[in-house]
């Protein structure tokens, strides 16, 4: 059966491969043989042994920033079953054998069948167990690249022992609570595949789809969480390598490794001393494709092919519009083990033209073909009860229709017995309840007037005793003079006038603010263009205050087309 050809981005492949012939061949998803540059770093690779074009494997990773977010653009075009059509269209445009998505922001209860099951693909999801609409990763594999095993998480706590990847390594430095916390945010998903090299040898390839935590400067505990996640990821990846499997780590690592990978590295304090960058220094090999020194077990595939490419960013701030001027950072990677990258990687590319998220897709092309498994692993979403048709319904708890006549015969007997029992209970209650005639007069309910009768214990006042009369209150008050009365009237009148004036001012200011129209928008100082209003969201004394700033997108300070430094607080209305 002839495999479907895979389309690679021509502009990216031309940068990697040296000749137009190889660029066209790679664009068709077939390998036309190594170039002279590739032969230099792949001495064991020979084109002479191939008798026909070779099908290649294409993998793509994308932080989608919500799996339902890119669907908004096609909702109007496909009103019926738009979710399934949109997801299928995204996968078709990426045109990869394996697509790894990060930050899906969907929990299992919100996952719908059109999002999870796409024709021609088998999908695997990892959900956040702590928060709704947060984190989450997913892997979509073509049926021609069906994995032999799949597993959620890095620690193995969520493994089901049936169809799992295995090979966990030594995790004694972690507690069970820590491992569960690291895997409960839905940040890692493993799929294991069988691949065949151009020599006809079968190998095992494990893809680790990760969405690493972000270190919030205001929350130091998140930096600790991030570094512990990095450590767990490295232990698992090295354990898989030690077991004989090739490993690819791809996804959002949330760290720009080198100064060339960040737009403002020169202005960041202690850029090289960042703990995340130091961890990547130990994980990656500095010499790229050169195998002279084994610094780290993995290679950054993009820097292997493009070691000096500037402006190769994968993430931009959506709030500042930094993508318009390519003012971002490269935090999305395809990392492969040294042997795999040197022997099989033919291209590593970015797709900045693909919109729909604040990240762009990244990917790689390998000169291997996938050997699909005969059956999907149990973690596949098509086996979930809600999608497989095995979920229990409320009808399962009802009595089958065949027992209907029996119930109809038993119903009259049960109703008659119930009526007799109810009458007996009522009669028993009546017999035990005392009647008013049987109760003594002392126990009868008292009349309301009895509470107002004089008590026999309190002595009654004799009608002959006369109480002394008090003089009227006017005799204790000093009479006001006419001058004091006049002053009091004046003060009272002034108070009323001031109240009326204040009320009038409040009413006037209200109508002025309502009928004044839109606020005057100032012009920025650098471009003399209307500014945009923003609101302070950072906790502090200025939380909620509004201010004006330049409306242009953020860019390099030396770029005149980028945002200027204009800032102005908005006056309270």
Short mmCIF file of N, CA and C in Angstrom, two decimals, residues 95-152:
data_model
loop_
_atom_site.label_atom_id
_atom_site.label_comp_id
_atom_site.label_asym_id
_atom_site.label_seq_id
_atom_site.Cartn_x
_atom_site.Cartn_y
_atom_site.Cartn_z
N UNK A 95 -0.28 19.31 7.89
CA UNK A 95 0.17 18.24 7.00
C UNK A 95 1.33 17.45 7.59
N UNK A 96 1.15 16.96 8.81
CA UNK A 96 2.18 16.19 9.50
C UNK A 96 1.64 14.81 9.85
N UNK A 97 2.56 13.87 9.99
CA UNK A 97 2.17 12.54 10.43
C UNK A 97 1.78 12.53 11.90
N UNK A 98 2.47 13.36 12.69
CA UNK A 98 2.20 13.47 14.12
C UNK A 98 2.13 14.95 14.47
N UNK A 99 1.03 15.38 15.07
CA UNK A 99 0.83 16.77 15.48
C UNK A 99 0.67 16.80 16.99
N UNK A 100 1.55 17.54 17.66
CA UNK A 100 1.51 17.69 19.12
C UNK A 100 1.04 19.10 19.45
N UNK A 101 -0.03 19.19 20.22
CA UNK A 101 -0.62 20.47 20.61
C UNK A 101 -0.42 20.70 22.10
N UNK A 102 -0.14 21.94 22.47
CA UNK A 102 -0.01 22.30 23.88
C UNK A 102 -1.02 23.39 24.24
N UNK A 103 -1.27 23.49 25.52
CA UNK A 103 -2.20 24.48 26.08
C UNK A 103 -3.57 24.37 25.40
N UNK A 104 -4.12 23.17 25.41
CA UNK A 104 -5.43 22.95 24.80
C UNK A 104 -6.54 23.61 25.60
N UNK A 105 -6.34 23.80 26.91
CA UNK A 105 -7.31 24.48 27.77
C UNK A 105 -8.69 23.83 27.72
N UNK A 106 -8.71 22.52 27.75
CA UNK A 106 -9.98 21.80 27.75
C UNK A 106 -9.86 20.64 28.73
N UNK A 107 -10.90 20.45 29.54
CA UNK A 107 -10.95 19.33 30.46
C UNK A 107 -11.79 18.21 29.84
N UNK A 108 -11.76 17.07 30.48
CA UNK A 108 -12.43 15.92 29.89
C UNK A 108 -13.94 16.13 29.80
N UNK A 109 -14.52 16.80 30.79
CA UNK A 109 -15.97 17.01 30.75
C UNK A 109 -16.37 17.99 29.64
N UNK A 110 -15.42 18.84 29.20
CA UNK A 110 -15.72 19.80 28.13
C UNK A 110 -15.27 19.32 26.76
N UNK A 111 -14.62 18.17 26.70
CA UNK A 111 -14.15 17.64 25.42
C UNK A 111 -15.32 17.03 24.66
N UNK A 112 -15.50 17.48 23.43
CA UNK A 112 -16.58 16.97 22.59
C UNK A 112 -16.01 16.00 21.56
N UNK A 113 -16.88 15.18 21.04
CA UNK A 113 -16.44 14.18 20.08
C UNK A 113 -15.86 14.79 18.80
N UNK A 114 -16.43 15.88 18.25
CA UNK A 114 -15.81 16.47 17.05
C UNK A 114 -14.39 16.97 17.27
N UNK A 115 -14.08 17.41 18.52
CA UNK A 115 -12.73 17.88 18.81
C UNK A 115 -11.77 16.72 19.02
N UNK A 116 -12.26 15.62 19.54
CA UNK A 116 -11.39 14.52 19.93
C UNK A 116 -11.18 13.50 18.83
N UNK A 117 -12.19 13.26 18.03
CA UNK A 117 -12.12 12.20 17.03
C UNK A 117 -12.22 12.83 15.65
N UNK A 118 -11.12 12.75 14.90
CA UNK A 118 -11.04 13.30 13.55
C UNK A 118 -10.74 12.16 12.60
N UNK A 119 -11.45 12.13 11.49
CA UNK A 119 -11.29 11.03 10.54
C UNK A 119 -9.86 11.01 10.00
N UNK A 120 -9.27 9.84 10.02
CA UNK A 120 -7.91 9.67 9.55
C UNK A 120 -6.85 9.81 10.61
N UNK A 121 -7.26 10.15 11.84
CA UNK A 121 -6.32 10.36 12.93
C UNK A 121 -6.77 9.59 14.17
N UNK A 122 -5.84 9.28 15.04
CA UNK A 122 -6.14 8.81 16.38
C UNK A 122 -5.49 9.77 17.37
N UNK A 123 -6.25 10.20 18.36
CA UNK A 123 -5.81 11.29 19.24
C UNK A 123 -5.68 10.81 20.68
N UNK A 124 -4.85 11.57 21.43
CA UNK A 124 -4.56 11.27 22.83
C UNK A 124 -4.49 12.59 23.58
N UNK A 125 -5.18 12.66 24.74
CA UNK A 125 -5.29 13.90 25.50
C UNK A 125 -4.78 13.70 26.92
N UNK A 126 -4.21 14.77 27.47
CA UNK A 126 -3.89 14.84 28.89
C UNK A 126 -4.52 16.11 29.42
N UNK A 127 -5.34 15.97 30.47
CA UNK A 127 -6.13 17.08 30.98
C UNK A 127 -5.57 17.56 32.33
N UNK A 128 -5.84 18.82 32.62
CA UNK A 128 -5.53 19.36 33.94
C UNK A 128 -6.57 18.87 34.94
N UNK A 129 -6.11 18.35 36.05
CA UNK A 129 -7.00 17.82 37.07
C UNK A 129 -7.27 18.83 38.19
N UNK A 130 -6.64 19.99 38.13
CA UNK A 130 -6.77 20.98 39.20
C UNK A 130 -7.63 22.17 38.80
N UNK A 131 -7.49 22.64 37.58
CA UNK A 131 -8.20 23.83 37.13
C UNK A 131 -8.87 23.57 35.80
N UNK A 132 -9.98 24.23 35.60
CA UNK A 132 -10.71 24.10 34.34
C UNK A 132 -10.23 25.17 33.36
N UNK A 133 -10.12 24.79 32.08
CA UNK A 133 -9.66 25.73 31.07
C UNK A 133 -8.21 26.13 31.25
N UNK A 134 -7.36 25.18 31.66
CA UNK A 134 -5.96 25.49 31.98
C UNK A 134 -5.08 24.37 31.47
N UNK A 135 -3.96 24.75 30.86
CA UNK A 135 -2.93 23.79 30.46
C UNK A 135 -3.53 22.73 29.52
N UNK A 136 -2.98 21.51 29.58
CA UNK A 136 -3.45 20.41 28.75
C UNK A 136 -2.67 20.26 27.46
N UNK A 137 -2.40 19.01 27.06
CA UNK A 137 -1.70 18.71 25.82
C UNK A 137 -2.47 17.62 25.08
N UNK A 138 -2.25 17.54 23.77
CA UNK A 138 -2.91 16.54 22.93
C UNK A 138 -1.98 16.17 21.79
N UNK A 139 -2.06 14.92 21.37
CA UNK A 139 -1.27 14.41 20.25
C UNK A 139 -2.20 13.74 19.25
N UNK A 140 -2.14 14.18 17.99
CA UNK A 140 -2.92 13.61 16.90
C UNK A 140 -1.96 12.85 15.97
N UNK A 141 -2.21 11.58 15.77
CA UNK A 141 -1.37 10.75 14.91
C UNK A 141 -2.21 10.27 13.72
N UNK A 142 -1.63 10.36 12.55
CA UNK A 142 -2.31 9.78 11.40
C UNK A 142 -2.42 8.26 11.59
N UNK A 143 -3.41 7.69 10.94
CA UNK A 143 -3.58 6.24 11.04
C UNK A 143 -2.35 5.49 10.51
N UNK A 144 -1.61 6.14 9.62
CA UNK A 144 -0.38 5.52 9.12
C UNK A 144 0.78 5.65 10.10
N UNK A 145 0.57 6.39 11.20
CA UNK A 145 1.60 6.55 12.24
C UNK A 145 1.02 6.21 13.61
N UNK A 146 0.12 5.25 13.67
CA UNK A 146 -0.51 4.86 14.94
C UNK A 146 0.56 4.35 15.91
N UNK A 147 0.59 4.87 17.14
CA UNK A 147 1.61 4.45 18.10
C UNK A 147 1.32 3.06 18.66
N UNK A 148 2.36 2.43 19.15
CA UNK A 148 2.21 1.12 19.79
C UNK A 148 1.91 1.26 21.27
N UNK A 149 2.19 2.45 21.85
CA UNK A 149 1.94 2.69 23.27
C UNK A 149 1.73 4.18 23.47
N UNK A 150 0.97 4.52 24.49
CA UNK A 150 0.72 5.92 24.84
C UNK A 150 0.52 6.00 26.35
N UNK A 151 0.96 7.13 26.91
CA UNK A 151 0.89 7.27 28.37
C UNK A 151 0.77 8.73 28.74
N UNK A 152 0.01 8.99 29.78
CA UNK A 152 -0.20 10.35 30.26
C UNK A 152 0.71 10.61 31.46
#
